[in-house]
Amino acid sequence: MKYKQQGGQIILFVIVAMTVALSVGITVATRTISSLSRTARSDTSNKVTAAAEAGIERYLALSFSDLGSKAQSGNPETIPFPSMDGVTAVAEIIVNDFTYNSANGNYYEFNLAPDHVKEVSFVNIESGNPQFNGNVKVCWDNNKSAIYYVVYGTSGISGKGIIIPNNSEIDSEKYKGEENANGSDETGFNSCKSLSIPSGSYGLRLRSLYETTNVGVFPSSGNLPTQGFKITSKGMLQKEGKIQTTRTITVYRSRPYMPAVFDTAIYTEGDVN
């Protein structure tokens, strides 16, 4: 009887050991499959994002006139990026001109870092002639940022100044001829100032002083001219002619303007005597 009991115990131990080994094997296999699945999803996401980015980079390298031609055509362009694994990455790019880029209303919105410049154009993008005259309202959200502005056109500089924000923490006595902003009636902004834009103006240059701020430029009447191009690139993965997944990237390319250094510098192609 004693030997038979020991034999039964051995069989029981074997069954338990096999059960544990099987459980461990299943757990390891499940983890391996999950890891492979995550890797496959990550690889797919990287490929489709890379395709969308490649489309954006290719179009950002185009000249402004070429972008204008593509915007006028209104037709998307498809660029394939063949792969070795039978999956084809494709970028579908379309270009549109834009006047306003805010999702919250009809105004031109952008971030402005300290001592950086952004320019709002008043020139017709096709004819190259000044198009806008009236008033624009410049608004920003940071009470620790002042705004330096210059309005220029066919007769040179027609207006310039430093605008101190509403409820400002800035010492306005540091500046000569500073202008004070009003409280904002625009959602998301704390200070606003209305500026008169005379006929024949080419552009409005804005510079943030002290801190980064979000700026919105609102036309008081009419519409601003086209400010640049909106480039949308949709990355797609195709296998056997079927779209597997997509990613979309959108960028805005503004019209060209002089960098901030030219506000306080003299440019000449010849020698300075």
CSV table of C-alpha atoms in Angstrom, one decimal:
chain,number,residue,atom,x,y,z
A,1,MET,CA,0.0,0.0,0.0
A,2,LYS,CA,2.8,2.3,0.9
A,3,TYR,CA,4.4,2.0,-2.6
A,4,LYS,CA,1.1,2.5,-4.3
A,5,GLN,CA,0.5,5.8,-2.3
A,6,GLN,CA,3.9,7.0,-3.3
A,7,GLY,CA,3.2,6.2,-7.0
A,8,GLY,CA,-0.1,8.2,-6.8
A,9,GLN,CA,1.7,11.1,-5.2
A,10,ILE,CA,4.3,11.1,-8.1
A,11,ILE,CA,1.5,11.2,-10.7
A,12,LEU,CA,-0.1,14.1,-8.8
A,13,PHE,CA,3.2,16.0,-8.7
A,14,VAL,CA,3.7,15.4,-12.5
A,15,ILE,CA,0.1,16.6,-13.2
A,16,VAL,CA,0.7,19.8,-11.1
A,17,ALA,CA,4.1,20.4,-12.7
A,18,MET,CA,2.6,20.0,-16.2
A,19,THR,CA,-0.3,22.4,-15.3
A,20,VAL,CA,2.1,25.0,-14.0
A,21,ALA,CA,4.4,24.7,-17.0
A,22,LEU,CA,1.4,24.9,-19.4
A,23,SER,CA,0.1,28.0,-17.5
A,24,VAL,CA,3.5,29.6,-17.7
A,25,GLY,CA,3.8,28.7,-21.4
A,26,ILE,CA,0.4,30.2,-22.2
A,27,THR,CA,1.3,33.4,-20.3
A,28,VAL,CA,4.6,33.8,-22.1
A,29,ALA,CA,2.9,33.1,-25.4
A,30,THR,CA,0.2,35.6,-24.7
A,31,ARG,CA,2.7,38.3,-23.7
A,32,THR,CA,4.7,37.6,-26.9
A,33,ILE,CA,1.6,37.9,-29.1
A,34,SER,CA,0.6,41.1,-27.3
A,35,SER,CA,4.1,42.5,-27.7
A,36,LEU,CA,4.2,41.6,-31.4
A,37,SER,CA,0.8,43.2,-31.9
A,38,ARG,CA,1.9,46.4,-30.2
A,39,THR,CA,5.1,46.4,-32.3
A,40,ALA,CA,3.0,45.9,-35.5
A,41,ARG,CA,0.7,48.7,-34.6
A,42,SER,CA,3.6,51.0,-33.7
A,43,ASP,CA,5.3,50.2,-37.0
A,44,THR,CA,2.1,50.9,-38.9
A,45,SER,CA,1.6,54.2,-37.1
A,46,ASN,CA,5.2,55.2,-37.8
A,47,LYS,CA,5.0,54.4,-41.5
A,48,VAL,CA,1.8,56.3,-42.1
A,49,THR,CA,3.0,59.3,-40.1
A,50,ALA,CA,6.3,59.3,-42.0
A,51,ALA,CA,4.4,59.3,-45.2
A,52,ALA,CA,2.3,62.3,-44.2
A,53,GLU,CA,5.4,64.1,-43.0
A,54,ALA,CA,7.2,63.4,-46.2
A,55,GLY,CA,4.4,64.9,-48.2
A,56,ILE,CA,4.5,68.1,-46.0
A,57,GLU,CA,8.3,68.4,-46.3
A,58,ARG,CA,8.1,68.0,-50.1
A,59,TYR,CA,5.5,70.8,-50.4
A,60,LEU,CA,7.3,73.2,-48.0
A,61,ALA,CA,10.3,73.0,-50.3
A,62,LEU,CA,8.2,74.4,-53.2
A,63,SER,CA,8.4,78.1,-54.1
A,64,PHE,CA,5.5,80.4,-53.1
A,65,SER,CA,4.4,80.7,-56.8
A,66,ASP,CA,4.3,76.9,-57.2
A,67,LEU,CA,2.1,76.6,-54.1
A,68,GLY,CA,-0.1,79.3,-55.5
A,69,SER,CA,-0.5,77.3,-58.7
A,70,LYS,CA,-1.4,74.2,-56.8
A,71,ALA,CA,-3.9,76.1,-54.7
A,72,GLN,CA,-5.6,77.4,-57.8
A,73,SER,CA,-5.9,74.0,-59.3
A,74,GLY,CA,-7.7,72.7,-56.2
A,75,ASN,CA,-6.7,69.1,-57.1
A,76,PRO,CA,-4.9,66.8,-54.5
A,77,GLU,CA,-1.6,65.2,-55.5
A,78,THR,CA,-0.8,61.6,-54.6
A,79,ILE,CA,2.8,60.6,-53.9
A,80,PRO,CA,3.6,56.9,-53.4
A,81,PHE,CA,6.4,55.6,-51.3
A,82,PRO,CA,6.9,51.9,-52.2
A,83,SER,CA,8.1,49.5,-49.5
A,84,MET,CA,9.8,46.1,-49.4
A,85,ASP,CA,7.1,44.4,-47.4
A,86,GLY,CA,4.3,44.7,-49.9
A,87,VAL,CA,2.7,47.7,-48.1
A,88,THR,CA,2.7,51.0,-50.0
A,89,ALA,CA,2.8,54.2,-48.1
A,90,VAL,CA,1.0,57.1,-49.9
A,91,ALA,CA,0.7,60.8,-49.2
A,92,GLU,CA,-2.2,62.7,-50.6
A,93,ILE,CA,-1.5,66.5,-50.4
A,94,ILE,CA,-3.8,69.4,-51.1
A,95,VAL,CA,-3.1,73.1,-50.9
A,96,ASN,CA,-5.6,75.9,-50.1
A,97,ASP,CA,-5.0,79.5,-49.6
A,98,PHE,CA,-6.0,80.9,-46.2
A,99,THR,CA,-7.0,84.3,-44.8
A,100,TYR,CA,-7.9,83.3,-41.3
A,101,ASN,CA,-6.5,80.3,-39.5
A,102,SER,CA,-8.4,80.3,-36.2
A,103,ALA,CA,-11.1,77.7,-35.5
A,104,ASN,CA,-12.8,80.3,-33.2
A,105,GLY,CA,-13.7,83.0,-35.7
A,106,ASN,CA,-12.6,85.1,-38.7
A,107,TYR,CA,-9.2,86.3,-37.5
A,108,TYR,CA,-5.5,85.6,-38.0
A,109,GLU,CA,-4.0,84.0,-35.0
A,110,PHE,CA,-0.4,83.1,-34.1
A,111,ASN,CA,2.1,82.8,-31.2
A,112,LEU,CA,4.7,85.5,-30.9
A,113,ALA,CA,7.9,84.8,-29.0
A,114,PRO,CA,9.9,87.7,-27.4
A,115,ASP,CA,11.8,89.7,-30.0
A,116,HIS,CA,10.3,87.7,-32.9
A,117,VAL,CA,8.3,89.3,-35.7
A,118,LYS,CA,5.1,88.3,-37.4
A,119,GLU,CA,3.7,90.2,-40.4
A,120,VAL,CA,0.2,90.6,-41.5
A,121,SER,CA,0.0,91.3,-45.3
A,122,PHE,CA,-2.4,93.9,-46.8
A,123,VAL,CA,-1.3,93.0,-50.4
A,124,ASN,CA,-3.3,91.1,-53.0
A,125,ILE,CA,-1.5,87.8,-53.5
A,126,GLU,CA,-2.1,87.8,-57.3
A,127,SER,CA,-1.6,91.4,-58.3
A,128,GLY,CA,1.0,92.4,-55.7
A,129,ASN,CA,-0.9,95.7,-55.0
A,130,PRO,CA,-2.1,97.0,-51.7
A,131,GLN,CA,-5.7,95.8,-51.1
A,132,PHE,CA,-6.8,96.6,-47.6
A,133,ASN,CA,-7.5,99.8,-45.8
A,134,GLY,CA,-9.6,100.4,-42.7
A,135,ASN,CA,-9.0,99.3,-39.2
A,136,VAL,CA,-7.6,96.2,-37.6
A,137,LYS,CA,-7.9,95.2,-34.0
A,138,VAL,CA,-4.7,93.6,-32.5
A,139,CYS,CA,-5.4,91.5,-29.5
A,140,TRP,CA,-3.2,89.4,-27.2
A,141,ASP,CA,-3.5,87.3,-24.1
A,142,ASN,CA,-0.4,87.9,-21.9
A,143,ASN,CA,-0.5,90.9,-19.6
A,144,LYS,CA,3.3,90.7,-19.2
A,145,SER,CA,3.8,91.2,-23.0
A,146,ALA,CA,3.9,94.5,-24.8
A,147,ILE,CA,3.4,94.7,-28.5
A,148,TYR,CA,5.6,96.8,-30.8
A,149,TYR,CA,4.0,97.5,-34.2
A,150,VAL,CA,4.9,99.1,-37.5
A,151,VAL,CA,2.6,99.9,-40.4
A,152,TYR,CA,4.4,100.4,-43.7
A,153,GLY,CA,3.4,100.9,-47.3
A,154,THR,CA,4.0,102.9,-50.5
A,155,SER,CA,4.9,106.0,-48.6
A,156,GLY,CA,7.1,104.4,-46.1
A,157,ILE,CA,6.2,103.9,-42.4
A,158,SER,CA,2.8,105.3,-41.7
A,159,GLY,CA,2.5,104.3,-38.1
A,160,LYS,CA,4.5,102.7,-35.3
A,161,GLY,CA,4.4,102.4,-31.5
A,162,ILE,CA,4.5,100.2,-28.4
A,163,ILE,CA,1.2,99.1,-27.0
A,164,ILE,CA,1.1,98.4,-23.2
A,165,PRO,CA,-1.4,95.7,-22.2
A,166,ASN,CA,-4.6,96.3,-20.2
A,167,ASN,CA,-4.0,95.8,-16.4
A,168,SER,CA,-0.3,95.6,-17.2
A,169,GLU,CA,2.5,94.7,-14.9
A,170,ILE,CA,4.9,96.5,-17.3
A,171,ASP,CA,6.5,99.8,-16.3
A,172,SER,CA,5.2,102.1,-19.1
A,173,GLU,CA,7.5,104.9,-18.0
A,174,LYS,CA,10.3,103.1,-19.8
A,175,TYR,CA,8.8,104.0,-23.1
A,176,LYS,CA,8.3,107.3,-24.9
A,177,GLY,CA,4.9,107.7,-26.7
A,178,GLU,CA,3.6,104.4,-25.6
A,179,GLU,CA,-0.1,103.5,-26.3
A,180,ASN,CA,-2.4,101.8,-23.8
A,181,ALA,CA,-4.5,98.9,-24.9
A,182,ASN,CA,-8.2,98.5,-24.0
A,183,GLY,CA,-9.8,95.5,-22.3
A,184,SER,CA,-10.6,92.8,-24.8
A,185,ASP,CA,-14.1,92.0,-26.0
A,186,GLU,CA,-12.7,89.0,-27.9
A,187,THR,CA,-12.8,85.5,-26.3
A,188,GLY,CA,-9.4,84.3,-25.2
A,189,PHE,CA,-7.6,87.6,-25.3
A,190,ASN,CA,-7.0,90.1,-22.5
A,191,SER,CA,-5.9,93.3,-24.3
A,192,CYS,CA,-6.9,94.9,-27.7
A,193,LYS,CA,-5.9,98.0,-29.6
A,194,SER,CA,-7.5,99.3,-32.8
A,195,LEU,CA,-5.0,100.4,-35.5
A,196,SER,CA,-5.8,102.5,-38.5
A,197,ILE,CA,-4.5,101.1,-41.8
A,198,PRO,CA,-4.2,103.8,-44.5
A,199,SER,CA,-4.7,103.1,-48.2
A,200,GLY,CA,-1.5,101.9,-49.9
A,201,SER,CA,-0.3,99.9,-46.9
A,202,TYR,CA,1.8,96.7,-47.5
A,203,GLY,CA,1.8,95.2,-44.1
A,204,LEU,CA,1.6,95.3,-40.3
A,205,ARG,CA,4.7,94.0,-38.4
A,206,LEU,CA,4.2,92.9,-34.9
A,207,ARG,CA,6.8,92.1,-32.3
A,208,SER,CA,6.3,90.8,-28.7
A,209,LEU,CA,8.4,92.3,-25.9
A,210,TYR,CA,9.2,90.5,-22.7
A,211,GLU,CA,7.2,87.2,-23.0
A,212,THR,CA,5.6,84.9,-25.5
A,213,THR,CA,1.9,85.7,-26.2
A,214,ASN,CA,-0.9,84.5,-28.4
A,215,VAL,CA,-2.0,87.2,-30.9
A,216,GLY,CA,-5.1,87.7,-32.9
A,217,VAL,CA,-5.6,90.2,-35.7
A,218,PHE,CA,-9.3,91.1,-36.4
A,219,PRO,CA,-10.3,93.2,-39.4
A,220,SER,CA,-12.9,95.7,-38.3
A,221,SER,CA,-14.4,95.8,-41.8
A,222,GLY,CA,-14.0,93.7,-44.9
A,223,ASN,CA,-11.5,90.9,-45.1
A,224,LEU,CA,-7.8,90.6,-44.9
A,225,PRO,CA,-6.0,89.5,-48.1
A,226,THR,CA,-4.8,86.0,-48.4
A,227,GLN,CA,-2.1,85.4,-45.7
A,228,GLY,CA,-0.6,82.2,-47.1
A,229,PHE,CA,-1.3,78.6,-47.8
A,230,LYS,CA,-2.7,75.7,-45.8
A,231,ILE,CA,-1.0,72.4,-46.7
A,232,THR,CA,-2.8,69.2,-45.7
A,233,SER,CA,-1.1,65.9,-46.1
A,234,LYS,CA,-2.9,62.6,-45.5
A,235,GLY,CA,-0.6,59.6,-45.0
A,236,MET,CA,-2.2,56.3,-46.0
A,237,LEU,CA,-1.0,52.7,-46.0
A,238,GLN,CA,-2.2,50.5,-48.8
A,239,LYS,CA,-2.0,46.7,-49.1
A,240,GLU,CA,-3.5,44.9,-52.1
A,241,GLY,CA,-5.2,48.1,-53.2
A,242,LYS,CA,-7.0,48.6,-49.8
A,243,ILE,CA,-6.3,51.5,-47.4
A,244,GLN,CA,-5.3,50.0,-44.0
A,245,THR,CA,-4.8,53.2,-41.9
A,246,THR,CA,-4.5,57.0,-42.3
A,247,ARG,CA,-2.9,60.0,-40.6
A,248,THR,CA,-3.4,63.7,-41.5
A,249,ILE,CA,-1.0,66.6,-40.8
A,250,THR,CA,-1.8,70.2,-41.6
A,251,VAL,CA,0.6,73.1,-41.7
A,252,TYR,CA,0.3,76.8,-42.5
A,253,ARG,CA,2.9,78.6,-44.6
A,254,SER,CA,2.6,82.4,-44.3
A,255,ARG,CA,3.7,84.9,-46.9
A,256,PRO,CA,7.4,85.8,-46.8
A,257,TYR,CA,8.6,88.8,-44.9
A,258,MET,CA,11.8,90.2,-43.5
A,259,PRO,CA,13.1,88.8,-40.2
A,260,ALA,CA,13.3,90.8,-37.0
A,261,VAL,CA,16.9,91.9,-37.5
A,262,PHE,CA,15.8,94.2,-40.3
A,263,ASP,CA,13.8,96.4,-37.9
A,264,THR,CA,17.0,97.8,-36.5
A,265,ALA,CA,19.5,97.2,-39.4
A,266,ILE,CA,20.5,98.7,-42.7
A,267,TYR,CA,20.7,96.4,-45.7
A,268,THR,CA,22.8,97.2,-48.7
A,269,GLU,CA,24.2,95.0,-51.5
A,270,GLY,CA,27.2,97.3,-51.8
A,271,ASP,CA,29.8,98.7,-49.4
A,272,VAL,CA,28.9,101.1,-46.7
A,273,ASN,CA,31.1,104.2,-46.9
